[in-house]
PDB file of C-alpha atoms in Angstrom:
ATOM      1  CA  MET A  15       2.380 -13.306 -12.436  1.00 46.00           C
ATOM      2  CA  THR A  16       1.740 -16.206 -10.064  1.00 45.00           C
ATOM      3  CA  GLY A  17       3.031 -17.286  -6.684  1.00 46.00           C
ATOM      4  CA  THR A  18       2.914 -15.977  -3.149  1.00 46.00           C
ATOM      5  CA  PRO A  19       4.128 -12.662  -1.726  1.00 45.00           C
ATOM      6  CA  GLU A  20       7.385 -14.370  -0.706  1.00 46.00           C
ATOM      7  CA  CYS A  21       8.476 -14.108  -4.348  1.00 50.00           C
ATOM      8  CA  SER A  22       9.454 -10.502  -3.610  1.00 56.00           C
ATOM      9  CA  LEU A  23      12.095 -11.518  -1.087  1.00 57.00           C
ATOM     10  CA  ALA A  24      13.228 -14.291  -3.396  1.00 56.00           C
ATOM     11  CA  LEU A  25      13.773 -11.761  -6.190  1.00 56.00           C
ATOM     12  CA  ILE A  26      15.782  -9.531  -3.881  1.00 56.00           C
ATOM     13  CA  SER A  27      17.887 -12.501  -2.822  1.00 56.00           C
ATOM     14  CA  ARG A  28      18.584 -13.397  -6.455  1.00 55.00           C
ATOM     15  CA  ASN A  29      19.610  -9.818  -7.224  1.00 53.00           C
ATOM     16  CA  PHE A  30      21.928  -9.838  -4.229  1.00 50.00           C
ATOM     17  CA  SER A  31      23.446 -13.165  -5.349  1.00 52.00           C
ATOM     18  CA  ASN A  32      24.096 -11.782  -8.837  1.00 48.00           C
ATOM     19  CA  LEU A  33      25.726  -8.682  -7.353  1.00 47.00           C
ATOM     20  CA  SER A  34      27.897 -10.805  -5.066  1.00 50.00           C
ATOM     21  CA  ARG A  35      29.121 -12.914  -7.999  1.00 51.00           C
ATOM     22  CA  ILE A  36      30.054  -9.777  -9.932  1.00 43.00           C
ATOM     23  CA  GLN A  37      31.940  -8.421  -6.925  1.00 50.00           C
ATOM     24  CA  ARG A  38      33.805 -11.702  -6.421  1.00 53.00           C
ATOM     25  CA  SER A  39      34.799 -11.801 -10.099  1.00 52.00           C
ATOM     26  CA  PHE A  40      36.091  -8.234  -9.915  1.00 47.00           C
ATOM     27  CA  ALA A  41      38.047  -9.000  -6.763  1.00 53.00           C
ATOM     28  CA  SER A  42      39.696 -12.044  -8.370  1.00 55.00           C
ATOM     29  CA  ALA A  43      40.776 -10.024 -11.370  1.00 54.00           C
ATOM     30  CA  ASN A  44      41.926  -7.054  -9.279  1.00 56.00           C
ATOM     31  CA  PRO A  45      43.213  -8.369  -5.935  1.00 56.00           C
ATOM     32  CA  GLY A  46      45.012  -5.129  -5.170  1.00 55.00           C
ATOM     33  CA  MET A  47      41.754  -3.183  -5.280  1.00 51.00           C
ATOM     34  CA  MET A  48      40.240  -5.052  -2.335  1.00 51.00           C
ATOM     35  CA  SER A  49      41.388  -2.756   0.462  1.00 57.00           C
ATOM     36  CA  SER A  50      40.326  -2.812   4.075  1.00 54.00           C
ATOM     37  CA  THR A  51      37.910   0.013   3.260  1.00 49.00           C
ATOM     38  CA  ALA A  52      36.187  -2.141   0.659  1.00 53.00           C
ATOM     39  CA  THR A  53      35.963  -4.997   3.130  1.00 58.00           C
ATOM     40  CA  MET A  54      34.409  -2.685   5.713  1.00 55.00           C
ATOM     41  CA  GLU A  55      31.895  -1.384   3.186  1.00 53.00           C
ATOM     42  CA  ALA A  56      30.969  -4.947   2.263  1.00 60.00           C
ATOM     43  CA  GLY A  57      30.335  -5.719   5.912  1.00 64.00           C
ATOM     44  CA  GLN A  58      28.134  -2.653   6.288  1.00 67.00           C
ATOM     45  CA  GLY A  59      26.248  -3.627   3.144  1.00 69.00           C
ATOM     46  CA  ASN A  60      25.584  -7.107   4.526  1.00 83.00           C
ATOM     47  CA  LYS A  61      24.272  -5.572   7.750  1.00 85.00           C
ATOM     48  CA  LYS A  62      21.915  -3.245   5.874  1.00 87.00           C
ATOM     49  CA  ARG A  63      20.639  -6.114   3.740  1.00 88.00           C
ATOM     50  CA  ALA A  64      19.900  -8.115   6.872  1.00 90.00           C
ATOM     51  CA  GLU A  65      18.119  -5.129   8.433  1.00 91.00           C
ATOM     52  CA  PHE A  66      15.973  -4.682   5.357  1.00 92.00           C
ATOM     53  CA  ALA A  67      15.097  -8.374   5.288  1.00 92.00           C
ATOM     54  CA  VAL A  68      13.664  -7.982   8.799  1.00 93.00           C
ATOM     55  CA  ILE A  69      11.584  -4.955   7.750  1.00 93.00           C
ATOM     56  CA  ALA A  70      10.323  -6.778   4.656  1.00 92.00           C
ATOM     57  CA  ARG A  71       9.277  -9.859   6.615  1.00 93.00           C
ATOM     58  CA  GLN A  72       7.457  -7.733   9.194  1.00 94.00           C
ATOM     59  CA  HIS A  73       5.463  -5.708   6.677  1.00 93.00           C
ATOM     60  CA  GLU A  74       5.056  -7.817   3.554  1.00 92.00           C
ATOM     61  CA  ALA A  75       1.760  -9.407   4.629  1.00 91.00           C
ATOM     62  CA  ALA A  76       0.264  -5.991   5.465  1.00 91.00           C
ATOM     63  CA  LEU A  77       1.477  -4.617   2.126  1.00 93.00           C
ATOM     64  CA  MET A  78      -0.192  -7.504   0.342  1.00 93.00           C
ATOM     65  CA  ARG A  79      -3.484  -6.871   2.134  1.00 90.00           C
ATOM     66  CA  THR A  80      -3.370  -3.191   1.206  1.00 91.00           C
ATOM     67  CA  ALA A  81      -2.400  -3.987  -2.388  1.00 93.00           C
ATOM     68  CA  ARG A  82      -5.285  -6.440  -2.759  1.00 90.00           C
ATOM     69  CA  ARG A  83      -7.723  -3.837  -1.463  1.00 89.00           C
ATOM     70  CA  MET A  84      -6.335  -1.275  -3.882  1.00 91.00           C
ATOM     71  CA  CYS A  85      -6.452  -3.626  -6.852  1.00 89.00           C
ATOM     72  CA  GLY A  86      -9.810  -5.230  -6.130  1.00 83.00           C
ATOM     73  CA  THR A  87     -10.064  -8.531  -7.998  1.00 80.00           C
ATOM     74  CA  ASP A  88      -6.753  -8.150  -9.854  1.00 87.00           C
ATOM     75  CA  LEU A  89      -4.581 -10.336  -7.613  1.00 89.00           C
ATOM     76  CA  ASP A  90      -1.764 -10.539 -10.159  1.00 92.00           C
ATOM     77  CA  LEU A  91      -1.446  -6.755 -10.137  1.00 92.00           C
ATOM     78  CA  ALA A  92      -1.458  -6.753  -6.328  1.00 92.00           C
ATOM     79  CA  GLN A  93       1.436  -9.203  -6.251  1.00 93.00           C
ATOM     80  CA  ASP A  94       3.304  -7.238  -8.915  1.00 94.00           C
ATOM     81  CA  ILE A  95       3.109  -3.934  -7.065  1.00 94.00           C
ATOM     82  CA  VAL A  96       4.156  -5.544  -3.760  1.00 95.00           C
ATOM     83  CA  GLN A  97       7.195  -6.987  -5.518  1.00 94.00           C
ATOM     84  CA  ASP A  98       7.984  -3.626  -7.133  1.00 94.00           C
ATOM     85  CA  THR A  99       7.544  -1.937  -3.760  1.00 94.00           C
ATOM     86  CA  LEU A 100      10.012  -4.188  -1.969  1.00 94.00           C
ATOM     87  CA  VAL A 101      12.589  -3.973  -4.736  1.00 93.00           C
ATOM     88  CA  SER A 102      12.353  -0.152  -4.804  1.00 93.00           C
ATOM     89  CA  ALA A 103      12.434   0.022  -1.010  1.00 94.00           C
ATOM     90  CA  TYR A 104      15.440  -2.312  -0.927  1.00 93.00           C
ATOM     91  CA  LYS A 105      17.417  -0.053  -3.253  1.00 92.00           C
ATOM     92  CA  ALA A 106      16.406   3.063  -1.296  1.00 92.00           C
ATOM     93  CA  PHE A 107      17.359   1.432   1.991  1.00 92.00           C
ATOM     94  CA  LEU A 108      20.819   0.465   0.736  1.00 89.00           C
ATOM     95  CA  ASP A 109      21.317   4.001  -0.618  1.00 89.00           C
ATOM     96  CA  GLY A 110      20.494   5.489   2.782  1.00 88.00           C
ATOM     97  CA  ARG A 111      17.250   7.132   1.616  1.00 88.00           C
ATOM     98  CA  PHE A 112      15.286   5.860   4.610  1.00 88.00           C
ATOM     99  CA  ASP A 113      15.912   6.990   8.166  1.00 79.00           C
ATOM    100  CA  GLY A 114      14.463   3.863   9.764  1.00 78.00           C
ATOM    101  CA  ARG A 115      11.422   5.589  11.282  1.00 84.00           C
ATOM    102  CA  HIS A 116       7.867   4.438  10.543  1.00 88.00           C
ATOM    103  CA  PRO A 117       8.743   1.691   8.026  1.00 92.00           C
ATOM    104  CA  GLY A 118       5.077   0.752   7.547  1.00 90.00           C
ATOM    105  CA  ALA A 119       4.102   4.245   6.400  1.00 89.00           C
ATOM    106  CA  TRP A 120       7.250   4.482   4.254  1.00 92.00           C
ATOM    107  CA  LEU A 121       6.478   1.197   2.485  1.00 94.00           C
ATOM    108  CA  THR A 122       2.815   2.162   2.051  1.00 92.00           C
ATOM    109  CA  ARG A 123       3.838   5.366   0.272  1.00 92.00           C
ATOM    110  CA  ILE A 124       6.065   3.408  -2.104  1.00 94.00           C
ATOM    111  CA  LEU A 125       3.283   0.860  -2.649  1.00 95.00           C
ATOM    112  CA  THR A 126       0.763   3.575  -3.481  1.00 94.00           C
ATOM    113  CA  ASN A 127       3.141   5.286  -5.904  1.00 92.00           C
ATOM    114  CA  SER A 128       3.812   1.941  -7.595  1.00 93.00           C
ATOM    115  CA  PHE A 129       0.082   1.276  -7.903  1.00 93.00           C
ATOM    116  CA  LEU A 130      -0.676   4.732  -9.311  1.00 90.00           C
ATOM    117  CA  TYR A 131       2.223   4.541 -11.758  1.00 89.00           C
ATOM    118  CA  THR A 132       1.098   1.120 -12.996  1.00 89.00           C
ATOM    119  CA  ARG A 133      -2.468   2.314 -13.454  1.00 84.00           C
ATOM    120  CA  ARG A 134      -1.340   5.370 -15.410  1.00 82.00           C
ATOM    121  CA  GLN A 135       0.803   3.178 -17.667  1.00 81.00           C
ATOM    122  CA  ASN A 136      -2.042   0.753 -18.308  1.00 75.00           C
ATOM    123  CA  ARG A 137      -4.679   3.274 -19.307  1.00 63.00           C
ATOM    124  CA  SER A 138      -4.990   6.810 -20.562  1.00 46.00           C
ATOM    125  CA  ASP A 139      -8.159   7.385 -18.528  1.00 42.00           C
ATOM    126  CA  SER A 140      -7.257   7.972 -14.900  1.00 43.00           C
ATOM    127  CA  GLY A 141     -10.575   6.495 -13.826  1.00 44.00           C
ATOM    128  CA  LEU A 142     -11.126   9.344 -11.376  1.00 43.00           C
ATOM    129  CA  ASP A 143     -14.689  10.344 -10.859  1.00 42.00           C
ATOM    130  CA  GLY A 144     -16.088  13.812 -10.310  1.00 41.00           C
ATOM    131  CA  GLU A 145     -15.134  15.517  -7.073  1.00 44.00           C
ATOM    132  CA  SER A 146     -18.357  17.164  -5.935  1.00 38.00           C
ATOM    133  CA  ILE A 147     -19.133  17.331  -2.232  1.00 35.00           C
ATOM    134  CA  PRO A 148     -21.906  14.897  -1.214  1.00 39.00           C
ATOM    135  CA  ASN A 149     -25.077  15.890   0.603  1.00 35.00           C
ATOM    136  CA  ASN A 150     -25.432  15.348   4.329  1.00 35.00           C
ATOM    137  CA  GLU A 151     -27.853  12.450   4.141  1.00 36.00           C
ATOM    138  CA  ALA A 152     -25.286   9.755   4.821  1.00 36.00           C
ATOM    139  CA  THR A 153     -22.987  11.401   7.314  1.00 38.00           C
ATOM    140  CA  GLU A 154     -21.836   9.614  10.430  1.00 39.00           C
ATOM    141  CA  GLY A 155     -24.342  11.600  12.487  1.00 40.00           C
ATOM    142  CA  ASN A 156     -27.172   9.810  10.651  1.00 40.00           C
ATOM    143  CA  TRP A 157     -25.670   6.358  11.165  1.00 36.00           C
ATOM    144  CA  ASN A 158     -28.307   4.641  13.326  1.00 38.00           C
ATOM    145  CA  SER A 159     -27.262   1.007  12.889  1.00 37.00           C
ATOM    146  CA  LYS A 160     -25.774  -1.125  15.639  1.00 37.00           C
ATOM    147  CA  ILE A 161     -22.955  -1.764  13.165  1.00 37.00           C
ATOM    148  CA  ALA A 162     -20.061   0.656  13.638  1.00 47.00           C
ATOM    149  CA  SER A 163     -19.723   3.397  11.024  1.00 48.00           C
ATOM    150  CA  PRO A 164     -17.198   2.825   8.205  1.00 47.00           C
ATOM    151  CA  GLU A 165     -14.690   5.260   9.757  1.00 47.00           C
ATOM    152  CA  GLN A 166     -14.891   3.479  13.115  1.00 51.00           C
ATOM    153  CA  CYS A 167     -14.489   0.038  11.566  1.00 50.00           C
ATOM    154  CA  LEU A 168     -11.562   1.126   9.410  1.00 48.00           C
ATOM    155  CA  LEU A 169      -9.731   2.895  12.222  1.00 42.00           C
ATOM    156  CA  GLN A 170     -10.265  -0.076  14.537  1.00 46.00           C
ATOM    157  CA  GLY A 171      -8.917  -2.427  11.881  1.00 45.00           C
ATOM    158  CA  THR A 172     -12.104  -4.526  12.004  1.00 46.00           C
ATOM    159  CA  PHE A 173     -12.381  -5.588   8.392  1.00 55.00           C
ATOM    160  CA  SER A 174     -15.512  -7.701   8.422  1.00 69.00           C
ATOM    161  CA  GLU A 175     -16.894  -9.110   5.196  1.00 80.00           C
ATOM    162  CA  PRO A 176     -19.418  -6.231   4.837  1.00 81.00           C
ATOM    163  CA  ILE A 177     -16.633  -3.663   5.238  1.00 83.00           C
ATOM    164  CA  GLU A 178     -14.502  -5.470   2.654  1.00 84.00           C
ATOM    165  CA  ARG A 179     -17.445  -5.528   0.240  1.00 85.00           C
ATOM    166  CA  ALA A 180     -18.158  -1.862   0.872  1.00 87.00           C
ATOM    167  CA  LEU A 181     -14.512  -1.010   0.169  1.00 88.00           C
ATOM    168  CA  LEU A 182     -14.523  -2.977  -3.089  1.00 88.00           C
ATOM    169  CA  SER A 183     -17.673  -1.151  -4.178  1.00 89.00           C
ATOM    170  CA  LEU A 184     -15.805   2.160  -4.233  1.00 92.00           C
ATOM    171  CA  PRO A 185     -14.334   3.675  -7.380  1.00 91.00           C
ATOM    172  CA  GLU A 186     -10.590   3.203  -7.439  1.00 90.00           C
ATOM    173  CA  ALA A 187      -9.703   6.818  -6.608  1.00 92.00           C
ATOM    174  CA  GLN A 188     -11.955   6.822  -3.547  1.00 93.00           C
ATOM    175  CA  ARG A 189     -10.825   3.374  -2.391  1.00 93.00           C
ATOM    176  CA  VAL A 190      -7.159   4.353  -2.436  1.00 93.00           C
ATOM    177  CA  CYS A 191      -7.957   7.559  -0.569  1.00 93.00           C
ATOM    178  CA  VAL A 192      -9.845   5.649   2.145  1.00 92.00           C
ATOM    179  CA  LEU A 193      -7.025   3.131   2.517  1.00 91.00           C
ATOM    180  CA  LEU A 194      -4.432   5.854   2.974  1.00 92.00           C
ATOM    181  CA  ALA A 195      -6.432   8.188   5.216  1.00 91.00           C
ATOM    182  CA  ASP A 196      -8.674   5.853   7.227  1.00 87.00           C
ATOM    183  CA  VAL A 197      -6.699   2.602   7.283  1.00 85.00           C
ATOM    184  CA  GLU A 198      -3.089   3.771   7.274  1.00 86.00           C
ATOM    185  CA  GLU A 199      -4.128   6.963   9.125  1.00 86.00           C
ATOM    186  CA  LEU A 200      -1.859   9.215   7.076  1.00 89.00           C
ATOM    187  CA  PRO A 201      -2.504  12.972   7.451  1.00 92.00           C
ATOM    188  CA  TYR A 202      -4.721  14.453   4.760  1.00 93.00           C
ATOM    189  CA  ALA A 203      -1.868  16.683   3.615  1.00 94.00           C
ATOM    190  CA  GLU A 204       0.360  13.643   3.103  1.00 92.00           C
ATOM    191  CA  VAL A 205      -2.379  11.748   1.274  1.00 93.00           C
ATOM    192  CA  ALA A 206      -2.813  14.758  -1.007  1.00 94.00           C
ATOM    193  CA  GLN A 207       0.926  14.823  -1.696  1.00 91.00           C
ATOM    194  CA  ILE A 208       1.052  11.091  -2.481  1.00 91.00           C
ATOM    195  CA  LEU A 209      -1.944  11.268  -4.812  1.00 91.00           C
ATOM    196  CA  GLY A 210      -0.890  14.573  -6.384  1.00 91.00           C
ATOM    197  CA  VAL A 211      -4.207  16.280  -5.692  1.00 93.00           C
ATOM    198  CA  PRO A 212      -5.315  19.263  -3.545  1.00 95.00           C
ATOM    199  CA  ILE A 213      -6.233  18.516   0.053  1.00 95.00           C
ATOM    200  CA  GLY A 214      -9.793  19.588  -0.725  1.00 95.00           C
ATOM    201  CA  THR A 215      -9.990  16.768  -3.260  1.00 95.00           C
ATOM    202  CA  VAL A 216      -8.884  14.299  -0.584  1.00 95.00           C
ATOM    203  CA  ARG A 217     -11.666  15.502   1.717  1.00 95.00           C
ATOM    204  CA  SER A 218     -14.193  15.301  -1.119  1.00 95.00           C
ATOM    205  CA  ARG A 219     -13.208  11.765  -2.081  1.00 95.00           C
ATOM    206  CA  LEU A 220     -13.364  10.628   1.530  1.00 94.00           C
ATOM    207  CA  ALA A 221     -16.796  12.154   1.993  1.00 93.00           C
ATOM    208  CA  ARG A 222     -18.117  10.510  -1.174  1.00 94.00           C
ATOM    209  CA  ALA A 223     -16.507   7.194  -0.273  1.00 93.00           C
ATOM    210  CA  ARG A 224     -17.974   7.157   3.222  1.00 90.00           C
ATOM    211  CA  MET A 225     -21.401   7.980   1.830  1.00 91.00           C
ATOM    212  CA  GLN A 226     -21.230   5.059  -0.597  1.00 91.00           C
ATOM    213  CA  MET A 227     -19.911   2.709   2.082  1.00 89.00           C
ATOM    214  CA  LEU A 228     -22.801   3.671   4.347  1.00 89.00           C
ATOM    215  CA  THR A 229     -25.241   2.906   1.538  1.00 89.00           C
ATOM    216  CA  VAL A 230     -23.678  -0.496   0.855  1.00 87.00           C
ATOM    217  CA  LEU A 231     -23.571  -1.411   4.550  1.00 85.00           C
ATOM    218  CA  ARG A 232     -27.198  -0.426   5.015  1.00 86.00           C
ATOM    219  CA  ASP A 233     -28.224  -2.529   2.020  1.00 83.00           C
ATOM    220  CA  LEU A 234     -26.269  -5.492   3.371  1.00 78.00           C
ATOM    221  CA  GLN A 235     -27.855  -5.029   6.778  1.00 76.00           C
ATOM    222  CA  LYS A 236     -31.347  -5.041   5.245  1.00 74.00           C
ATOM    223  CA  LEU A 237     -30.563  -8.268   3.399  1.00 68.00           C
ATOM    224  CA  ASP A 238     -29.275  -9.823   6.614  1.00 62.00           C
ATOM    225  CA  ILE A 239     -32.455  -8.832   8.498  1.00 59.00           C
ATOM    226  CA  ARG A 240     -34.676 -10.330   5.781  1.00 59.00           C
ATOM    227  CA  GLN A 241     -32.792 -13.611   5.972  1.00 54.00           C
TER     228      GLN A 241
END
């Protein structure tokens, strides 16, 4: 798949146009069926579509950034899951399955589910690594660099090139966990529910991910000092 993230809104618009043509054809063939109630419902539907368009425009760029971090170098997959996310969210919004609160978190959950579903369809191996608890060598308490620790950088939203490289170095399962817990700041219990794993597994993945990110950042810092 090629193109920019705007293709998602374009697809939604095309679907809406097709639906409108079907409705107009039905109304022409059955003029007596177009009551005032139907007209009112059509007006409410137009309002909801406009409301969703605003939400999509506000959050599509952030969704694309998150999708690219989840997918690593697979930009086509990132674009695909953003499109799937907006189409699914659009349908849910029209059906009244979203209360309007915290749209960013709501869309991120749909995005993550779309990503996980796509990965499961594409391979039988889940790609999840072992879940042992790491040693204490690389905990935040031992972080002596002038560079902020990974948790601090992620929570502050300061995605420098070293942080991006450290994120991409993570196994997929750990990277997704870090994005949900440290970037989107979802509660561990919610991350566990989204990923379908125990909360202890979430904590383990985060600990292992932070350890690896510390190692990568330290290596990058040493290279920078030598240069």
